[in-house]
JSON list of C-alpha atoms in Angstrom, two decimals:
[
{"chain": "A", "resi": 116, "resn": "MET", "atom": "CA", "xyz": [80.54, 59.57, -28.37]},
{"chain": "A", "resi": 117, "resn": "TRP", "atom": "CA", "xyz": [76.84, 60.09, -28.44]},
{"chain": "A", "resi": 118, "resn": "TYR", "atom": "CA", "xyz": [76.88, 63.20, -26.28]},
{"chain": "A", "resi": 119, "resn": "ARG", "atom": "CA", "xyz": [79.18, 64.96, -28.95]},
{"chain": "A", "resi": 120, "resn": "ALA", "atom": "CA", "xyz": [76.80, 64.12, -31.60]},
{"chain": "A", "resi": 121, "resn": "ILE", "atom": "CA", "xyz": [73.46, 65.34, -29.81]},
{"chain": "A", "resi": 122, "resn": "ARG", "atom": "CA", "xyz": [74.97, 68.26, -27.78]},
{"chain": "A", "resi": 123, "resn": "PRO", "atom": "CA", "xyz": [74.28, 70.90, -30.38]},
{"chain": "A", "resi": 124, "resn": "ALA", "atom": "CA", "xyz": [70.78, 69.95, -30.89]},
{"chain": "A", "resi": 125, "resn": "LEU", "atom": "CA", "xyz": [70.23, 69.93, -27.06]},
{"chain": "A", "resi": 126, "resn": "PHE", "atom": "CA", "xyz": [71.74, 73.25, -26.61]},
{"chain": "A", "resi": 127, "resn": "ALA", "atom": "CA", "xyz": [69.45, 74.70, -29.25]},
{"chain": "A", "resi": 128, "resn": "LEU", "atom": "CA", "xyz": [66.59, 73.81, -27.03]},
{"chain": "A", "resi": 129, "resn": "ASP", "atom": "CA", "xyz": [65.50, 75.59, -23.93]},
{"chain": "A", "resi": 130, "resn": "PRO", "atom": "CA", "xyz": [67.37, 73.93, -20.99]},
{"chain": "A", "resi": 131, "resn": "GLU", "atom": "CA", "xyz": [64.36, 72.57, -19.27]},
{"chain": "A", "resi": 132, "resn": "ARG", "atom": "CA", "xyz": [62.89, 70.99, -22.58]},
{"chain": "A", "resi": 133, "resn": "ALA", "atom": "CA", "xyz": [66.38, 69.33, -23.21]},
{"chain": "A", "resi": 134, "resn": "HIS", "atom": "CA", "xyz": [66.29, 68.03, -19.65]},
{"chain": "A", "resi": 135, "resn": "GLN", "atom": "CA", "xyz": [62.83, 66.48, -20.20]},
{"chain": "A", "resi": 136, "resn": "LEU", "atom": "CA", "xyz": [63.93, 64.94, -23.43]},
{"chain": "A", "resi": 137, "resn": "ALA", "atom": "CA", "xyz": [67.09, 63.29, -21.82]},
{"chain": "A", "resi": 138, "resn": "LEU", "atom": "CA", "xyz": [64.71, 61.96, -19.03]},
{"chain": "A", "resi": 139, "resn": "ASN", "atom": "CA", "xyz": [62.20, 60.57, -21.51]},
{"chain": "A", "resi": 140, "resn": "ALA", "atom": "CA", "xyz": [65.05, 58.86, -23.45]},
{"chain": "A", "resi": 141, "resn": "LEU", "atom": "CA", "xyz": [66.40, 57.31, -20.27]},
{"chain": "A", "resi": 142, "resn": "ARG", "atom": "CA", "xyz": [62.92, 56.27, -19.23]},
{"chain": "A", "resi": 143, "resn": "LEU", "atom": "CA", "xyz": [62.55, 54.25, -22.64]},
{"chain": "A", "resi": 144, "resn": "ALA", "atom": "CA", "xyz": [66.03, 52.82, -22.13]},
{"chain": "A", "resi": 145, "resn": "GLY", "atom": "CA", "xyz": [65.07, 51.48, -18.64]},
{"chain": "A", "resi": 146, "resn": "ALA", "atom": "CA", "xyz": [64.46, 47.82, -20.13]},
{"chain": "A", "resi": 147, "resn": "GLY", "atom": "CA", "xyz": [68.19, 47.63, -21.06]},
{"chain": "A", "resi": 148, "resn": "ALA", "atom": "CA", "xyz": [70.65, 45.37, -19.24]},
{"chain": "A", "resi": 149, "resn": "PRO", "atom": "CA", "xyz": [72.72, 47.41, -16.81]},
{"chain": "A", "resi": 150, "resn": "LEU", "atom": "CA", "xyz": [76.19, 48.57, -17.94]},
{"chain": "A", "resi": 151, "resn": "ARG", "atom": "CA", "xyz": [79.16, 47.32, -15.94]},
{"chain": "A", "resi": 152, "resn": "VAL", "atom": "CA", "xyz": [81.36, 49.93, -14.62]},
{"chain": "A", "resi": 153, "resn": "ARG", "atom": "CA", "xyz": [85.10, 48.80, -15.39]},
{"chain": "A", "resi": 154, "resn": "GLY", "atom": "CA", "xyz": [87.23, 48.47, -12.29]},
{"chain": "A", "resi": 155, "resn": "ALA", "atom": "CA", "xyz": [84.35, 49.11, -10.08]},
{"chain": "A", "resi": 156, "resn": "ARG", "atom": "CA", "xyz": [84.69, 47.81, -6.56]},
{"chain": "A", "resi": 157, "resn": "PRO", "atom": "CA", "xyz": [81.88, 47.50, -4.15]},
{"chain": "A", "resi": 158, "resn": "VAL", "atom": "CA", "xyz": [81.77, 49.87, -1.19]},
{"chain": "A", "resi": 159, "resn": "GLU", "atom": "CA", "xyz": [80.18, 49.21, 2.06]},
{"chain": "A", "resi": 160, "resn": "CYS", "atom": "CA", "xyz": [78.96, 52.43, 4.08]},
{"chain": "A", "resi": 161, "resn": "MET", "atom": "CA", "xyz": [76.45, 52.78, 6.96]},
{"chain": "A", "resi": 162, "resn": "GLY", "atom": "CA", "xyz": [75.59, 49.10, 6.66]},
{"chain": "A", "resi": 163, "resn": "LEU", "atom": "CA", "xyz": [74.78, 49.36, 2.98]},
{"chain": "A", "resi": 164, "resn": "ARG", "atom": "CA", "xyz": [76.58, 47.80, -0.03]},
{"chain": "A", "resi": 165, "resn": "PHE", "atom": "CA", "xyz": [76.90, 49.76, -3.16]},
{"chain": "A", "resi": 166, "resn": "PRO", "atom": "CA", "xyz": [78.23, 48.12, -6.29]},
{"chain": "A", "resi": 167, "resn": "ASN", "atom": "CA", "xyz": [80.55, 51.02, -7.07]},
{"chain": "A", "resi": 168, "resn": "ARG", "atom": "CA", "xyz": [81.26, 54.65, -5.81]},
{"chain": "A", "resi": 169, "resn": "ILE", "atom": "CA", "xyz": [79.54, 56.34, -8.81]},
{"chain": "A", "resi": 170, "resn": "GLY", "atom": "CA", "xyz": [76.07, 57.84, -7.79]},
{"chain": "A", "resi": 171, "resn": "LEU", "atom": "CA", "xyz": [73.57, 60.35, -9.15]},
{"chain": "A", "resi": 172, "resn": "ALA", "atom": "CA", "xyz": [72.57, 63.16, -6.83]},
{"chain": "A", "resi": 173, "resn": "ALA", "atom": "CA", "xyz": [69.14, 64.42, -6.49]},
{"chain": "A", "resi": 174, "resn": "GLY", "atom": "CA", "xyz": [67.68, 66.87, -8.94]},
{"chain": "A", "resi": 175, "resn": "PHE", "atom": "CA", "xyz": [68.14, 65.09, -12.17]},
{"chain": "A", "resi": 176, "resn": "ASP", "atom": "CA", "xyz": [65.20, 62.75, -11.81]},
{"chain": "A", "resi": 177, "resn": "LYS", "atom": "CA", "xyz": [62.88, 64.87, -9.60]},
{"chain": "A", "resi": 178, "resn": "ASN", "atom": "CA", "xyz": [59.83, 62.49, -10.05]},
{"chain": "A", "resi": 179, "resn": "ALA", "atom": "CA", "xyz": [61.51, 59.13, -10.21]},
{"chain": "A", "resi": 180, "resn": "THR", "atom": "CA", "xyz": [60.37, 58.65, -13.88]},
{"chain": "A", "resi": 181, "resn": "ALA", "atom": "CA", "xyz": [63.84, 57.37, -15.25]},
{"chain": "A", "resi": 182, "resn": "VAL", "atom": "CA", "xyz": [65.14, 55.30, -12.27]},
{"chain": "A", "resi": 183, "resn": "ASP", "atom": "CA", "xyz": [65.31, 52.05, -14.38]},
{"chain": "A", "resi": 184, "resn": "GLY", "atom": "CA", "xyz": [67.13, 53.94, -17.36]},
{"chain": "A", "resi": 185, "resn": "LEU", "atom": "CA", "xyz": [69.61, 55.64, -15.04]},
{"chain": "A", "resi": 186, "resn": "GLY", "atom": "CA", "xyz": [70.12, 52.33, -13.16]},
{"chain": "A", "resi": 187, "resn": "SER", "atom": "CA", "xyz": [71.05, 50.83, -16.54]},
{"chain": "A", "resi": 188, "resn": "LEU", "atom": "CA", "xyz": [73.77, 53.19, -16.88]},
{"chain": "A", "resi": 189, "resn": "GLY", "atom": "CA", "xyz": [75.69, 51.45, -14.07]},
{"chain": "A", "resi": 190, "resn": "PHE", "atom": "CA", "xyz": [75.18, 53.95, -11.25]},
{"chain": "A", "resi": 191, "resn": "GLY", "atom": "CA", "xyz": [75.99, 52.49, -7.75]},
{"chain": "A", "resi": 192, "resn": "PHE", "atom": "CA", "xyz": [72.99, 54.51, -6.32]},
{"chain": "A", "resi": 193, "resn": "ILE", "atom": "CA", "xyz": [70.68, 56.87, -7.40]},
{"chain": "A", "resi": 194, "resn": "GLU", "atom": "CA", "xyz": [68.97, 59.65, -5.48]},
{"chain": "A", "resi": 195, "resn": "VAL", "atom": "CA", "xyz": [65.75, 61.33, -6.85]},
{"chain": "A", "resi": 196, "resn": "GLY", "atom": "CA", "xyz": [63.92, 64.45, -5.97]},
{"chain": "A", "resi": 197, "resn": "THR", "atom": "CA", "xyz": [63.59, 66.86, -4.25]},
{"chain": "A", "resi": 198, "resn": "VAL", "atom": "CA", "xyz": [60.09, 65.42, -3.47]},
{"chain": "A", "resi": 199, "resn": "THR", "atom": "CA", "xyz": [57.64, 67.43, -1.38]},
{"chain": "A", "resi": 200, "resn": "PRO", "atom": "CA", "xyz": [54.54, 65.97, 0.44]},
{"chain": "A", "resi": 201, "resn": "ARG", "atom": "CA", "xyz": [52.19, 67.53, -1.99]},
{"chain": "A", "resi": 202, "resn": "PRO", "atom": "CA", "xyz": [52.56, 68.04, -5.65]},
{"chain": "A", "resi": 203, "resn": "GLN", "atom": "CA", "xyz": [53.89, 71.56, -6.64]},
{"chain": "A", "resi": 204, "resn": "PRO", "atom": "CA", "xyz": [54.68, 73.42, -9.84]},
{"chain": "A", "resi": 205, "resn": "GLY", "atom": "CA", "xyz": [57.84, 75.11, -8.81]},
{"chain": "A", "resi": 206, "resn": "GLN", "atom": "CA", "xyz": [58.80, 78.59, -9.89]},
{"chain": "A", "resi": 207, "resn": "PRO", "atom": "CA", "xyz": [57.45, 80.34, -13.03]},
{"chain": "A", "resi": 208, "resn": "ARG", "atom": "CA", "xyz": [59.47, 79.57, -16.39]},
{"chain": "A", "resi": 209, "resn": "PRO", "atom": "CA", "xyz": [62.07, 80.13, -17.53]},
{"chain": "A", "resi": 210, "resn": "ARG", "atom": "CA", "xyz": [63.73, 78.34, -14.54]},
{"chain": "A", "resi": 211, "resn": "PRO", "atom": "CA", "xyz": [67.16, 76.94, -15.57]},
{"chain": "A", "resi": 212, "resn": "PHE", "atom": "CA", "xyz": [69.83, 79.08, -17.30]},
{"chain": "A", "resi": 213, "resn": "ARG", "atom": "CA", "xyz": [72.79, 77.95, -19.07]},
{"chain": "A", "resi": 214, "resn": "LEU", "atom": "CA", "xyz": [76.25, 79.58, -18.53]},
{"chain": "A", "resi": 215, "resn": "CYS", "atom": "CA", "xyz": [78.02, 78.10, -21.30]},
{"chain": "A", "resi": 216, "resn": "ALA", "atom": "CA", "xyz": [81.13, 79.88, -21.04]},
{"chain": "A", "resi": 217, "resn": "SER", "atom": "CA", "xyz": [81.61, 78.73, -17.35]},
{"chain": "A", "resi": 218, "resn": "GLY", "atom": "CA", "xyz": [80.19, 75.29, -18.04]},
{"chain": "A", "resi": 219, "resn": "ALA", "atom": "CA", "xyz": [77.53, 75.85, -15.47]},
{"chain": "A", "resi": 220, "resn": "LEU", "atom": "CA", "xyz": [73.66, 76.03, -15.07]},
{"chain": "A", "resi": 221, "resn": "ILE", "atom": "CA", "xyz": [71.69, 78.19, -12.71]},
{"chain": "A", "resi": 222, "resn": "ASN", "atom": "CA", "xyz": [68.87, 76.27, -11.20]},
{"chain": "A", "resi": 223, "resn": "ARG", "atom": "CA", "xyz": [65.81, 78.19, -10.09]},
{"chain": "A", "resi": 224, "resn": "LEU", "atom": "CA", "xyz": [63.24, 75.43, -10.47]},
{"chain": "A", "resi": 225, "resn": "GLY", "atom": "CA", "xyz": [61.82, 75.68, -7.10]},
{"chain": "A", "resi": 226, "resn": "PHE", "atom": "CA", "xyz": [61.28, 71.90, -6.38]},
{"chain": "A", "resi": 227, "resn": "PRO", "atom": "CA", "xyz": [58.59, 71.18, -9.08]},
{"chain": "A", "resi": 228, "resn": "ASN", "atom": "CA", "xyz": [57.54, 67.68, -8.43]},
{"chain": "A", "resi": 229, "resn": "ASP", "atom": "CA", "xyz": [54.35, 65.27, -8.61]},
{"chain": "A", "resi": 230, "resn": "GLY", "atom": "CA", "xyz": [54.34, 64.78, -4.87]},
{"chain": "A", "resi": 231, "resn": "ALA", "atom": "CA", "xyz": [55.39, 62.22, -2.36]},
{"chain": "A", "resi": 232, "resn": "LEU", "atom": "CA", "xyz": [52.53, 59.58, -3.15]},
{"chain": "A", "resi": 233, "resn": "GLN", "atom": "CA", "xyz": [53.03, 59.57, -6.89]},
{"chain": "A", "resi": 234, "resn": "VAL", "atom": "CA", "xyz": [56.93, 59.28, -6.47]},
{"chain": "A", "resi": 235, "resn": "ALA", "atom": "CA", "xyz": [56.48, 56.64, -3.93]},
{"chain": "A", "resi": 236, "resn": "ALA", "atom": "CA", "xyz": [54.23, 54.51, -6.37]},
{"chain": "A", "resi": 237, "resn": "ARG", "atom": "CA", "xyz": [56.74, 54.74, -9.18]},
{"chain": "A", "resi": 238, "resn": "LEU", "atom": "CA", "xyz": [59.52, 53.63, -6.82]},
{"chain": "A", "resi": 239, "resn": "ARG", "atom": "CA", "xyz": [57.52, 50.55, -5.80]},
{"chain": "A", "resi": 240, "resn": "HIS", "atom": "CA", "xyz": [57.35, 49.53, -9.40]},
{"chain": "A", "resi": 241, "resn": "ARG", "atom": "CA", "xyz": [60.95, 50.10, -10.42]},
{"chain": "A", "resi": 242, "resn": "LYS", "atom": "CA", "xyz": [63.05, 47.35, -11.89]},
{"chain": "A", "resi": 243, "resn": "TYR", "atom": "CA", "xyz": [66.42, 48.79, -10.66]},
{"chain": "A", "resi": 244, "resn": "ARG", "atom": "CA", "xyz": [67.52, 46.89, -7.51]},
{"chain": "A", "resi": 245, "resn": "GLY", "atom": "CA", "xyz": [70.21, 49.27, -6.42]},
{"chain": "A", "resi": 246, "resn": "ILE", "atom": "CA", "xyz": [70.13, 51.74, -3.67]},
{"chain": "A", "resi": 247, "resn": "VAL", "atom": "CA", "xyz": [67.61, 54.74, -4.32]},
{"chain": "A", "resi": 248, "resn": "GLY", "atom": "CA", "xyz": [67.57, 57.65, -1.97]},
{"chain": "A", "resi": 249, "resn": "VAL", "atom": "CA", "xyz": [64.89, 60.15, -1.88]},
{"chain": "A", "resi": 250, "resn": "ASN", "atom": "CA", "xyz": [65.66, 63.87, -1.24]},
{"chain": "A", "resi": 251, "resn": "ILE", "atom": "CA", "xyz": [62.72, 65.36, 0.69]},
{"chain": "A", "resi": 252, "resn": "GLY", "atom": "CA", "xyz": [61.74, 69.04, 1.09]},
{"chain": "A", "resi": 253, "resn": "LYS", "atom": "CA", "xyz": [58.79, 71.22, 2.28]},
{"chain": "A", "resi": 254, "resn": "ASN", "atom": "CA", "xyz": [56.24, 72.48, 0.12]},
{"chain": "A", "resi": 255, "resn": "ALA", "atom": "CA", "xyz": [56.57, 76.26, -0.92]},
{"chain": "A", "resi": 256, "resn": "THR", "atom": "CA", "xyz": [53.12, 76.80, 0.67]},
{"chain": "A", "resi": 257, "resn": "THR", "atom": "CA", "xyz": [53.82, 75.36, 3.97]},
{"chain": "A", "resi": 258, "resn": "PRO", "atom": "CA", "xyz": [54.60, 78.12, 6.53]},
{"chain": "A", "resi": 259, "resn": "LEU", "atom": "CA", "xyz": [58.16, 77.82, 8.24]},
{"chain": "A", "resi": 260, "resn": "GLU", "atom": "CA", "xyz": [56.53, 77.02, 11.60]},
{"chain": "A", "resi": 261, "resn": "ARG", "atom": "CA", "xyz": [54.84, 73.84, 10.00]},
{"chain": "A", "resi": 262, "resn": "ALA", "atom": "CA", "xyz": [57.90, 72.68, 7.97]},
{"chain": "A", "resi": 263, "resn": "LEU", "atom": "CA", "xyz": [58.67, 69.87, 10.36]},
{"chain": "A", "resi": 264, "resn": "ASP", "atom": "CA", "xyz": [55.14, 68.40, 9.27]},
{"chain": "A", "resi": 265, "resn": "ASP", "atom": "CA", "xyz": [56.33, 68.33, 5.87]},
{"chain": "A", "resi": 266, "resn": "TYR", "atom": "CA", "xyz": [59.52, 66.54, 6.62]},
{"chain": "A", "resi": 267, "resn": "VAL", "atom": "CA", "xyz": [57.78, 64.03, 8.72]}
]
């Protein structure tokens, strides 16, 4: 219901700006009680217990700024990132491009993020107690022969 009401306004904005507004709204919503997913059944996988099968993949909340708000939506798990060892700005703007006729988005962000230390600090202070994964990557300035160092 809300999406239909705000979609025209969001689509009038640059895609990256609309994404940032959504993240800010979710960050502010983080204090809310989690939604219950109707008919959800817990799942056990690799020794982990997920409250349901619906999760959020990396890329939406690159810097772990809205984990609590996303958790309040009822996700069974949340993955943040991609996070690199050191902060990096990503590619020059514009970076995401809407393909409205196809219902698609081209992502050329290039892993903009605040760096591993900042993201880890945010995750230490989260209220969401569900499973949070972190997608990791190498910094763009790291030579390929040193990539392993970034992943470690």
